[in-house]
Tab-separated table of N, CA and C in Angstrom:
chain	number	residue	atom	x	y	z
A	1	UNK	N	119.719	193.675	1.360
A	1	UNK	CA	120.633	193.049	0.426
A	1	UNK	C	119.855	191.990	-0.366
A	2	UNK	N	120.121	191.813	-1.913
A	2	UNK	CA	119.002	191.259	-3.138
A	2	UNK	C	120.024	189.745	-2.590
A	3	UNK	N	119.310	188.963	-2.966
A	3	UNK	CA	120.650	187.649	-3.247
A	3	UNK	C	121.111	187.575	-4.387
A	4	UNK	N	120.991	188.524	-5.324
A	4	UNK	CA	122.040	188.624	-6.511
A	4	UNK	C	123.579	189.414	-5.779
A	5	UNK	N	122.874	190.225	-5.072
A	5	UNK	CA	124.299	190.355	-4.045
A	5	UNK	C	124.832	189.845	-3.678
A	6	UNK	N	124.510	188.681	-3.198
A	6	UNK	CA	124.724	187.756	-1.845
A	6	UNK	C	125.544	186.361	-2.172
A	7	UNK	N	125.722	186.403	-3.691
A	7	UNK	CA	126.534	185.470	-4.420
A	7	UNK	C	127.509	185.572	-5.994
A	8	UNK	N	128.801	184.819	-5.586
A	8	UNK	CA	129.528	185.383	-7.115
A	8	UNK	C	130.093	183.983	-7.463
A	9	UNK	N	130.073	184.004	-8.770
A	9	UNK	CA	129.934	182.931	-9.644
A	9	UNK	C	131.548	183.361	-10.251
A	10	UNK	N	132.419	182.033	-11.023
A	10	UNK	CA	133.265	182.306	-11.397
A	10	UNK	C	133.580	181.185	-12.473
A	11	UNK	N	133.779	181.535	-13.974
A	11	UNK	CA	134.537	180.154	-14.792
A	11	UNK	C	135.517	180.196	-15.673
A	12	UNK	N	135.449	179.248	-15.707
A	12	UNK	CA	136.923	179.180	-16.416
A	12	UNK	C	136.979	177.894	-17.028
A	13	UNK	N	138.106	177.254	-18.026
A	13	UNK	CA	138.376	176.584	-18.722
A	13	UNK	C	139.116	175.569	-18.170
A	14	UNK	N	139.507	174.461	-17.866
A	14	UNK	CA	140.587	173.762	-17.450
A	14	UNK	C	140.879	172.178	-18.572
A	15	UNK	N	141.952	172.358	-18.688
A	15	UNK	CA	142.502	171.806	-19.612
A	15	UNK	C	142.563	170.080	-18.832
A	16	UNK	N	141.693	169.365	-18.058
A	16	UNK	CA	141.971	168.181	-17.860
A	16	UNK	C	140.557	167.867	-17.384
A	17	UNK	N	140.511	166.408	-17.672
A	17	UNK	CA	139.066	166.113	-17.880
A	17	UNK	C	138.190	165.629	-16.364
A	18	UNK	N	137.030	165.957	-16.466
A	18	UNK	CA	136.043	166.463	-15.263
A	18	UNK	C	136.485	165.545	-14.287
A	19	UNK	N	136.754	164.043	-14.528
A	19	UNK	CA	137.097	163.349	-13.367
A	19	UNK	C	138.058	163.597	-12.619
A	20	UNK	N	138.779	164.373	-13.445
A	20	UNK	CA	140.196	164.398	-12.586
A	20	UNK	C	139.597	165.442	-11.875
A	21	UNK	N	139.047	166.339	-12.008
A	21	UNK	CA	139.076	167.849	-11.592
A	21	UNK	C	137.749	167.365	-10.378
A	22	UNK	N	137.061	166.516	-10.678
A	22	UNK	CA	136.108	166.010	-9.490
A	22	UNK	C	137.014	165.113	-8.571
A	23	UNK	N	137.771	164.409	-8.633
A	23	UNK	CA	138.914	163.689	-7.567
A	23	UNK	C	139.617	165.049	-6.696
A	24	UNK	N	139.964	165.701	-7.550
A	24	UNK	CA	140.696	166.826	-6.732
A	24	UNK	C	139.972	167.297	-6.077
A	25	UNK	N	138.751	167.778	-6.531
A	25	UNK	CA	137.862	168.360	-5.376
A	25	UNK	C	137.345	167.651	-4.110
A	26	UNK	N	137.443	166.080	-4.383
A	26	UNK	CA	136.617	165.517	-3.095
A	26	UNK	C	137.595	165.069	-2.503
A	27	UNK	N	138.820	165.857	-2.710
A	27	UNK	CA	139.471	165.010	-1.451
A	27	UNK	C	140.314	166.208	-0.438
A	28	UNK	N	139.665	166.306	0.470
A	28	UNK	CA	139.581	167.432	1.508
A	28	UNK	C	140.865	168.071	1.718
A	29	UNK	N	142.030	166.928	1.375
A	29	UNK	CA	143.263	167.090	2.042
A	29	UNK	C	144.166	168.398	0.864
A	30	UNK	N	143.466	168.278	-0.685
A	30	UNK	CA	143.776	169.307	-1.641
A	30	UNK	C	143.339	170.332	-1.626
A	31	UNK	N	142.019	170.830	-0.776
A	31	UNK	CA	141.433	172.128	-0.511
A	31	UNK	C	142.703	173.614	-0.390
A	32	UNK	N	143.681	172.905	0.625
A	32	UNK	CA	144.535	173.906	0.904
A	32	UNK	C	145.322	174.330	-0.216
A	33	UNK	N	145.300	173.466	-1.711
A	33	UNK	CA	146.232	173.977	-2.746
A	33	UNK	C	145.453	175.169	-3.628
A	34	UNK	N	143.811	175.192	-3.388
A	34	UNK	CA	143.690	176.128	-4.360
A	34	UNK	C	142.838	177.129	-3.413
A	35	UNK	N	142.837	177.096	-2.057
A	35	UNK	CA	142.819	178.088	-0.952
A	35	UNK	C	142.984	180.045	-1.685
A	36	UNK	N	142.834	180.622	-1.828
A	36	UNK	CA	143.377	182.067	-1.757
A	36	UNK	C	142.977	183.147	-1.060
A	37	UNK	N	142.358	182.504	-0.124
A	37	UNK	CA	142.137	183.200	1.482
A	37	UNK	C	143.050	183.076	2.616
A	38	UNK	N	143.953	182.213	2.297
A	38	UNK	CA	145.208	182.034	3.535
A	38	UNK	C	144.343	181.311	5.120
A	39	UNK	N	143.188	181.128	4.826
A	39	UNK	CA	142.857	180.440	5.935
A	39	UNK	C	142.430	179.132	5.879
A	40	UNK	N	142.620	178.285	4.860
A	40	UNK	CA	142.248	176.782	4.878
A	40	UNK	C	143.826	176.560	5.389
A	41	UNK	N	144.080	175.807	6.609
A	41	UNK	CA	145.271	175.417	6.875
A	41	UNK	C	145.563	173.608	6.497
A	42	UNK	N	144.653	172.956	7.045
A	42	UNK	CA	144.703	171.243	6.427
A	42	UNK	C	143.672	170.904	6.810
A	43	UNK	N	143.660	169.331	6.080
A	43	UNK	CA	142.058	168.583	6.363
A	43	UNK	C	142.495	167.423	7.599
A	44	UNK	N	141.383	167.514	8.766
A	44	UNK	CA	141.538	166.814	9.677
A	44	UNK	C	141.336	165.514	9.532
A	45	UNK	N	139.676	165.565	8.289
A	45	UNK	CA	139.469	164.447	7.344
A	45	UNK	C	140.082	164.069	6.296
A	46	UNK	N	140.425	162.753	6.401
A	46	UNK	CA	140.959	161.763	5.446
A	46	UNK	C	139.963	160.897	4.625
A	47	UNK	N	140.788	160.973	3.306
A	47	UNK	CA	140.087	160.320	2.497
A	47	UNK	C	138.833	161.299	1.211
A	48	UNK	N	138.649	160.368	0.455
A	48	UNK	CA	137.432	161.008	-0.785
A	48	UNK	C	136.112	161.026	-0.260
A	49	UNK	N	135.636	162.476	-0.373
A	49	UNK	CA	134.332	162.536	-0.042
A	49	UNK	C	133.082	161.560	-1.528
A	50	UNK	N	132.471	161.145	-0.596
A	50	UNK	CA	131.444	160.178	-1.672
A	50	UNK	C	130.145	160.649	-1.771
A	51	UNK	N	129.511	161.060	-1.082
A	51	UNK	CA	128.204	161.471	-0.787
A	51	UNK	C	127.792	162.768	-0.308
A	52	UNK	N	126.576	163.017	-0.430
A	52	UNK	CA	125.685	163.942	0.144
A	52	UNK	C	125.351	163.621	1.475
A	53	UNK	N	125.241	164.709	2.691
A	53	UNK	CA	125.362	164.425	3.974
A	53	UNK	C	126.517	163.997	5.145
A	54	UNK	N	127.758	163.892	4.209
A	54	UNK	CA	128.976	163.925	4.695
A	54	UNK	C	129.511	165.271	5.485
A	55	UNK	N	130.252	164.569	6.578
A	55	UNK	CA	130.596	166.241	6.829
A	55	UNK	C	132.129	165.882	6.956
A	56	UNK	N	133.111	166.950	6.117
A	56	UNK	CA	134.550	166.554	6.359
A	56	UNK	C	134.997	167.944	7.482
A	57	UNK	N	136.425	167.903	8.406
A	57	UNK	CA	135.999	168.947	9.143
A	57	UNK	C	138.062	169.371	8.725
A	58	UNK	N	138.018	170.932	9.157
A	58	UNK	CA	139.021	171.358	8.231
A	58	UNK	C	139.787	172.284	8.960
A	59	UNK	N	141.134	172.530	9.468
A	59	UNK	CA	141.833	173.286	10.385
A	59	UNK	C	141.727	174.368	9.780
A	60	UNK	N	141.234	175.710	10.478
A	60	UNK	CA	141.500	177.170	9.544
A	60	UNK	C	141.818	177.950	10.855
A	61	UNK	N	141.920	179.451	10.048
A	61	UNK	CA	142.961	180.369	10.768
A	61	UNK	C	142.484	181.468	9.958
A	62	UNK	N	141.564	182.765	10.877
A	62	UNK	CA	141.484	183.915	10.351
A	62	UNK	C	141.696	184.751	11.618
A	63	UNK	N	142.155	186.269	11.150
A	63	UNK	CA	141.906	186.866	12.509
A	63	UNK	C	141.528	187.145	13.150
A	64	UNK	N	139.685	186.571	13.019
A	64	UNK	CA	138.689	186.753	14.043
A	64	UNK	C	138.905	186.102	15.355
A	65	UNK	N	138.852	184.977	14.661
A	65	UNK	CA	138.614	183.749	15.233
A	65	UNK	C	140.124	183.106	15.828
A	66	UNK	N	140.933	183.416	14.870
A	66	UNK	CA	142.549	182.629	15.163
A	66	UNK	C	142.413	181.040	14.826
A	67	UNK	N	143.581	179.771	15.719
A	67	UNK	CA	143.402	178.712	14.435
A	67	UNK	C	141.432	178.100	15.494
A	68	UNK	N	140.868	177.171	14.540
A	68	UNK	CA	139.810	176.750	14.569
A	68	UNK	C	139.631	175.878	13.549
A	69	UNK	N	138.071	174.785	14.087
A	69	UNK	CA	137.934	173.854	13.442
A	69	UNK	C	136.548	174.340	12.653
A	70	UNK	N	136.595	173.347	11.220
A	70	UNK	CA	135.079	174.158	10.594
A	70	UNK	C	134.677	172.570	10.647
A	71	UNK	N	133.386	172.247	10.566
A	71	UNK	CA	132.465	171.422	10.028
A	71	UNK	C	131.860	171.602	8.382
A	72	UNK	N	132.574	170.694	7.416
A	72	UNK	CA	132.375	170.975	6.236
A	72	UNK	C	130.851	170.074	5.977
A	73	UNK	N	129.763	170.775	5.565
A	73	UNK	CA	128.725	169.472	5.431
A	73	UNK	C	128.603	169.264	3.645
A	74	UNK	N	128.540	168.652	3.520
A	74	UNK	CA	128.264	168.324	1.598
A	74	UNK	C	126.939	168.285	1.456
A	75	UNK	N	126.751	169.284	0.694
A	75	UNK	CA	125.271	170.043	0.362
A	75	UNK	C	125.006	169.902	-1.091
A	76	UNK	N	125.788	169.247	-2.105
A	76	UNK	CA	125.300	168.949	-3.097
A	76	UNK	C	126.744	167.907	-3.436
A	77	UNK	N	126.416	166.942	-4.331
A	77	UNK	CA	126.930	165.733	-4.950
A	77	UNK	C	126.445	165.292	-5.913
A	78	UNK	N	126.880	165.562	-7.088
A	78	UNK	CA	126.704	164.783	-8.074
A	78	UNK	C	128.377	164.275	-8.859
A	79	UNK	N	128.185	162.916	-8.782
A	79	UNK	CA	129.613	162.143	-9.393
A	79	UNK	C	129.974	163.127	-10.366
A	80	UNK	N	131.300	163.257	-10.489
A	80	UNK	CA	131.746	164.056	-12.137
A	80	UNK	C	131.333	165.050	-11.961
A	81	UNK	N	129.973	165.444	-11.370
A	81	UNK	CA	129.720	166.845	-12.389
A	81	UNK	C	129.415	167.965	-11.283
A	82	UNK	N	129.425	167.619	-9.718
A	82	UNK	CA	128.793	169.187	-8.875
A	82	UNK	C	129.789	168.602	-7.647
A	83	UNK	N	129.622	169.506	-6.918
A	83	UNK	CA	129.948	169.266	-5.542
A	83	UNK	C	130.486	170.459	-4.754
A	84	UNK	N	129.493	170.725	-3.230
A	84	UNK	CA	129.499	172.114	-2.766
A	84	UNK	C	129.405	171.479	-1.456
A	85	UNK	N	129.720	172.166	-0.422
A	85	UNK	CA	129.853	172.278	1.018
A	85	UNK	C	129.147	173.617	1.725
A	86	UNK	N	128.696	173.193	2.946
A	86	UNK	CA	128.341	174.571	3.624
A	86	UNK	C	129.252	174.215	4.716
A	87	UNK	N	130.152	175.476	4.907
A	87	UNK	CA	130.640	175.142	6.431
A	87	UNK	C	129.956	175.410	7.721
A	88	UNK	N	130.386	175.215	8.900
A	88	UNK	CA	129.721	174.756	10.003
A	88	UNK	C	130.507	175.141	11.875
A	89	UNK	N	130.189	175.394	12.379
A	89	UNK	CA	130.331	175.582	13.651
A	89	UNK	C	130.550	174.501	14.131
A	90	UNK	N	131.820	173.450	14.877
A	90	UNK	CA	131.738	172.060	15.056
A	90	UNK	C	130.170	171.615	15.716
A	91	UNK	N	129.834	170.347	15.188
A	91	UNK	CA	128.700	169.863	15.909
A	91	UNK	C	127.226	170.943	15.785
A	92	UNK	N	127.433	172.177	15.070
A	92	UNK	CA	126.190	172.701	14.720
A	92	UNK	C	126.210	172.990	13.269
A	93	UNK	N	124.858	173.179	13.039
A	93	UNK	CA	124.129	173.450	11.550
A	93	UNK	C	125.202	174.400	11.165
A	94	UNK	N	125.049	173.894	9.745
A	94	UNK	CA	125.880	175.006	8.617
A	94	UNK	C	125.179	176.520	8.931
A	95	UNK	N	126.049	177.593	8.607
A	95	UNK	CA	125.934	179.089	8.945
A	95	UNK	C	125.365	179.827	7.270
A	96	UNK	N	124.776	178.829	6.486
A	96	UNK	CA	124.328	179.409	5.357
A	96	UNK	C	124.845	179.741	4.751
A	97	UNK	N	126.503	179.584	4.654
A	97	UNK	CA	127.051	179.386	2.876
A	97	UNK	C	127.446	178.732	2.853
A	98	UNK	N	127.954	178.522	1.306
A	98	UNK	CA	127.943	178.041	0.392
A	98	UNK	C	129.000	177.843	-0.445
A	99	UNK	N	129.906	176.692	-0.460
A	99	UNK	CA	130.938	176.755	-1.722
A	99	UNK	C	130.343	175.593	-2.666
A	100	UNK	N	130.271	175.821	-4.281
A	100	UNK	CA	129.874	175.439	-4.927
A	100	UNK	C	130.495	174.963	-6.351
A	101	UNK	N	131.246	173.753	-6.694
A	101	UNK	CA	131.509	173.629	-7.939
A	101	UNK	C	130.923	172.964	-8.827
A	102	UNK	N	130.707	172.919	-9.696
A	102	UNK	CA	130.059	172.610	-11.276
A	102	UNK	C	130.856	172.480	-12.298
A	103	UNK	N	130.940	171.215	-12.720
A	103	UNK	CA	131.698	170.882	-14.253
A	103	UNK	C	131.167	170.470	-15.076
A	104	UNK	N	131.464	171.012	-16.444
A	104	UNK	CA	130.801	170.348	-17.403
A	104	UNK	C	131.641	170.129	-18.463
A	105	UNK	N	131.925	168.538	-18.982
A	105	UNK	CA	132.750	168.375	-19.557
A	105	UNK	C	132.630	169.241	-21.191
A	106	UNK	N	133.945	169.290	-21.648
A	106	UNK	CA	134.466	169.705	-22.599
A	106	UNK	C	135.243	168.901	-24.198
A	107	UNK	N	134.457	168.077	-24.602
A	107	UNK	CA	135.255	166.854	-24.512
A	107	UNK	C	135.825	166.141	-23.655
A	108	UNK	N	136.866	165.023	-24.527
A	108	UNK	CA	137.503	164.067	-23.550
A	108	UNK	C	138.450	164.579	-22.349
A	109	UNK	N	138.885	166.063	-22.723
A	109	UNK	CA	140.631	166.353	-21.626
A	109	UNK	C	139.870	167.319	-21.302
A	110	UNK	N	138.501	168.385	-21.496
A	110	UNK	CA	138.757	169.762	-21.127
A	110	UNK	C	137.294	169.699	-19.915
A	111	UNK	N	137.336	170.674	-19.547
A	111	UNK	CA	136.098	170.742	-18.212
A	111	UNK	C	135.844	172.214	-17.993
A	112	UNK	N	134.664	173.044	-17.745
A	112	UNK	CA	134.735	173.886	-18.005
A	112	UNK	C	134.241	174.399	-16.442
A	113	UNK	N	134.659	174.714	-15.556
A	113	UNK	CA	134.800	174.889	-13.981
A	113	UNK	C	133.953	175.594	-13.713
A	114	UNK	N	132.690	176.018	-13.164
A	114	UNK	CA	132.517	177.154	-12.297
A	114	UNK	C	132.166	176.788	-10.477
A	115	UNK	N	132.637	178.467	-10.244
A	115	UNK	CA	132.832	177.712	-9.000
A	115	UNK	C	131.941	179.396	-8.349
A	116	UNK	N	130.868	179.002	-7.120
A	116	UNK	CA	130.201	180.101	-6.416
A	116	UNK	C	130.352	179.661	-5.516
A	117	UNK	N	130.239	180.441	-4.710
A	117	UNK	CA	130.091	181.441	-2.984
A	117	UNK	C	129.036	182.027	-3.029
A	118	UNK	N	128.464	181.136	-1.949
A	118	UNK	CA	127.263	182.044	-1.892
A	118	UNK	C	126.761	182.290	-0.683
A	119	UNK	N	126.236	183.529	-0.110
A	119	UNK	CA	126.137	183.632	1.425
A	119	UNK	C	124.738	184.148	1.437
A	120	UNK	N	123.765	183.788	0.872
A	120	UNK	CA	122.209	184.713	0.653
A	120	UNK	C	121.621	183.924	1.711
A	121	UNK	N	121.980	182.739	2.027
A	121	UNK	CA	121.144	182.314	3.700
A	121	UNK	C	121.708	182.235	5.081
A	122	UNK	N	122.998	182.876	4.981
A	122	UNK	CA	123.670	183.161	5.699
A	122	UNK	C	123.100	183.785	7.273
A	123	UNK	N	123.123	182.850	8.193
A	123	UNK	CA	122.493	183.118	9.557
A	123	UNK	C	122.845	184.101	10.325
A	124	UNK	N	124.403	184.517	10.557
A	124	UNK	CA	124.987	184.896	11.521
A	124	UNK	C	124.740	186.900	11.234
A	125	UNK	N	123.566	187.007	11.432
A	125	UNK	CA	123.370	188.792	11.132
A	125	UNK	C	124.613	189.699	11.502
A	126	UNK	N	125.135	188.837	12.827
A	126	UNK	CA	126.301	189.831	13.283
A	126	UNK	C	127.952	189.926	12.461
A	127	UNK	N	127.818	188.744	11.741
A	127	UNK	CA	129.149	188.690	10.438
A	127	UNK	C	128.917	188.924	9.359
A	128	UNK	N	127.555	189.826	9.003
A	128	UNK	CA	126.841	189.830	7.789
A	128	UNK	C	128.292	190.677	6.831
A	129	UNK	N	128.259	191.598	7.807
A	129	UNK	CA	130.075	192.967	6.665
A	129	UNK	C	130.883	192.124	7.002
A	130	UNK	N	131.648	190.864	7.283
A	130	UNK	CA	132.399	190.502	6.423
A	130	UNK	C	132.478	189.541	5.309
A	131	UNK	N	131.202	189.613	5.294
A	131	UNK	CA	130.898	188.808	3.508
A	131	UNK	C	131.222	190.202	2.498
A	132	UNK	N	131.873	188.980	1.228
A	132	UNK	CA	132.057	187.965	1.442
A	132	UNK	C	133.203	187.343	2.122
A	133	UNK	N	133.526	186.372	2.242
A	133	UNK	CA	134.260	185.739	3.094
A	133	UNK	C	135.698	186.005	1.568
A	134	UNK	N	135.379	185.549	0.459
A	134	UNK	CA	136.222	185.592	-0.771
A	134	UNK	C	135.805	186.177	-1.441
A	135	UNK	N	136.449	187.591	-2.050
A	135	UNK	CA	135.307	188.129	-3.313
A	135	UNK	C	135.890	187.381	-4.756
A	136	UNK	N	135.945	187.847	-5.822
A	136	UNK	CA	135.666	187.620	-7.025
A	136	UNK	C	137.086	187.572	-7.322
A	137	UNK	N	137.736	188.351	-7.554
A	137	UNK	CA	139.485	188.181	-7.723
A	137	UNK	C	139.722	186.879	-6.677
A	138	UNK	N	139.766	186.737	-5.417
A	138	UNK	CA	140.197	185.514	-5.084
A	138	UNK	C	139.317	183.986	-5.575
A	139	UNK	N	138.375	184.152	-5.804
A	139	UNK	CA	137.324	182.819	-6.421
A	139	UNK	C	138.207	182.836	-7.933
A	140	UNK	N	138.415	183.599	-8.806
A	140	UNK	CA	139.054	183.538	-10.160
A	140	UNK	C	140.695	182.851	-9.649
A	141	UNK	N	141.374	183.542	-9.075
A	141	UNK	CA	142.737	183.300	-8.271
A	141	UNK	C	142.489	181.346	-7.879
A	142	UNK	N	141.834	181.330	-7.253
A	142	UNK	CA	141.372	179.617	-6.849
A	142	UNK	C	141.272	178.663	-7.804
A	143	UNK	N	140.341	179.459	-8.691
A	143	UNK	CA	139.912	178.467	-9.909
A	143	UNK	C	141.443	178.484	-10.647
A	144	UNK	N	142.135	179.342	-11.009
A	144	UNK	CA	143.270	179.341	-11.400
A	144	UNK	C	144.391	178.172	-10.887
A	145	UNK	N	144.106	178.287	-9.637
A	145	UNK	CA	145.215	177.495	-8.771
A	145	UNK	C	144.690	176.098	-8.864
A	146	UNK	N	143.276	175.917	-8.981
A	146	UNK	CA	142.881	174.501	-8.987
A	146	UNK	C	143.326	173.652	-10.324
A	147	UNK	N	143.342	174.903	-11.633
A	147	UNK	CA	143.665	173.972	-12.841
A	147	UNK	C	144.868	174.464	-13.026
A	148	UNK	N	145.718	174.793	-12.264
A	148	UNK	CA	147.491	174.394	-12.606
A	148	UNK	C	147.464	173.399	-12.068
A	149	UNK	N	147.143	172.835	-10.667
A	149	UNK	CA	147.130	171.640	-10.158
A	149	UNK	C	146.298	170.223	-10.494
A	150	UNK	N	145.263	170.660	-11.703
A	150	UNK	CA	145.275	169.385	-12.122
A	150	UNK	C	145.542	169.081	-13.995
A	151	UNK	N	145.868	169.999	-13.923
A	151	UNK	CA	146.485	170.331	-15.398
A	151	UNK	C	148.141	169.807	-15.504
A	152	UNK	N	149.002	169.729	-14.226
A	152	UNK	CA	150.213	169.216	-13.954
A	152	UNK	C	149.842	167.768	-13.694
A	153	UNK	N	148.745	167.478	-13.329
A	153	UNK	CA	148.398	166.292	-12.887
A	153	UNK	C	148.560	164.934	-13.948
């Protein structure tokens, strides 16, 4: 498998400006509104993520596994404009993906979203078929759900 495989990129337009759309993202407890995997259930962590090296940790529920805790680590940060997580096995190293957002403003109100998944360092050989974890209709579906919710905002 190429790692052009191994990752999907998604953008879109959102009609409200990057800060807002960077507040929404760092705060763990909104994850579950633009979810479209049905398995982010709530954030255990409270509060705005600030930094790189943070780890927020997050109640989920798939049918492998059933409910469980993830270790979110923040793998990229930049104020306003990035911010991605690798999730995590509690108390161990991230499993090599990757959620990834990127804004770039649009003027004053608009932001132009993209958002990847990416699983190309992905450790666990034995969960390799069920990547991705989200394909491409649900990453578009998300990004969707993220700018009704800060577009109402």
């Amino acid at each position: 498998m190429t790692d052009a495989q191994c990752s999907i990129t998604v953008s879109r337009l959102v009609a409200a400006p990057a800060a807002v759309v960077f507040a929404f993202l760092a705060e763990p407890a909104r994850h579950s509104a633009f979810d479209t995997s049905g398995m982010v259930r709530r954030a255990v962590t409270v509060g705005r993520l600030t930094g790189m090296g943070e780890v927020f940790v997050m109640e989920m529920h798939n049918a492998i596994r059933g409910d469980h805790r993830v270790d979110c680590h923040v793998v990229e940060y930049e104020l306003g404009r990035a911010l991605g997580w690798a999730p995590a096995e509690p108390g161990r190293p991230p499993a090599g993906h990757t959620w990834t957002w990127r804004l770039r403003p649009e003027g004053s109100n608009r932001t132009w979203v993209s958002q990847t998944y990416d699983w190309s360092a992905f450790t666990h050989a034995d969960h390799l078929d069920q990547l991705p974890v989200v394909g491409r209709e649900g990453l578009r579906a998300s990004l969707d759900l993220l700018a009704a919710a800060v577009e109402d905002a």
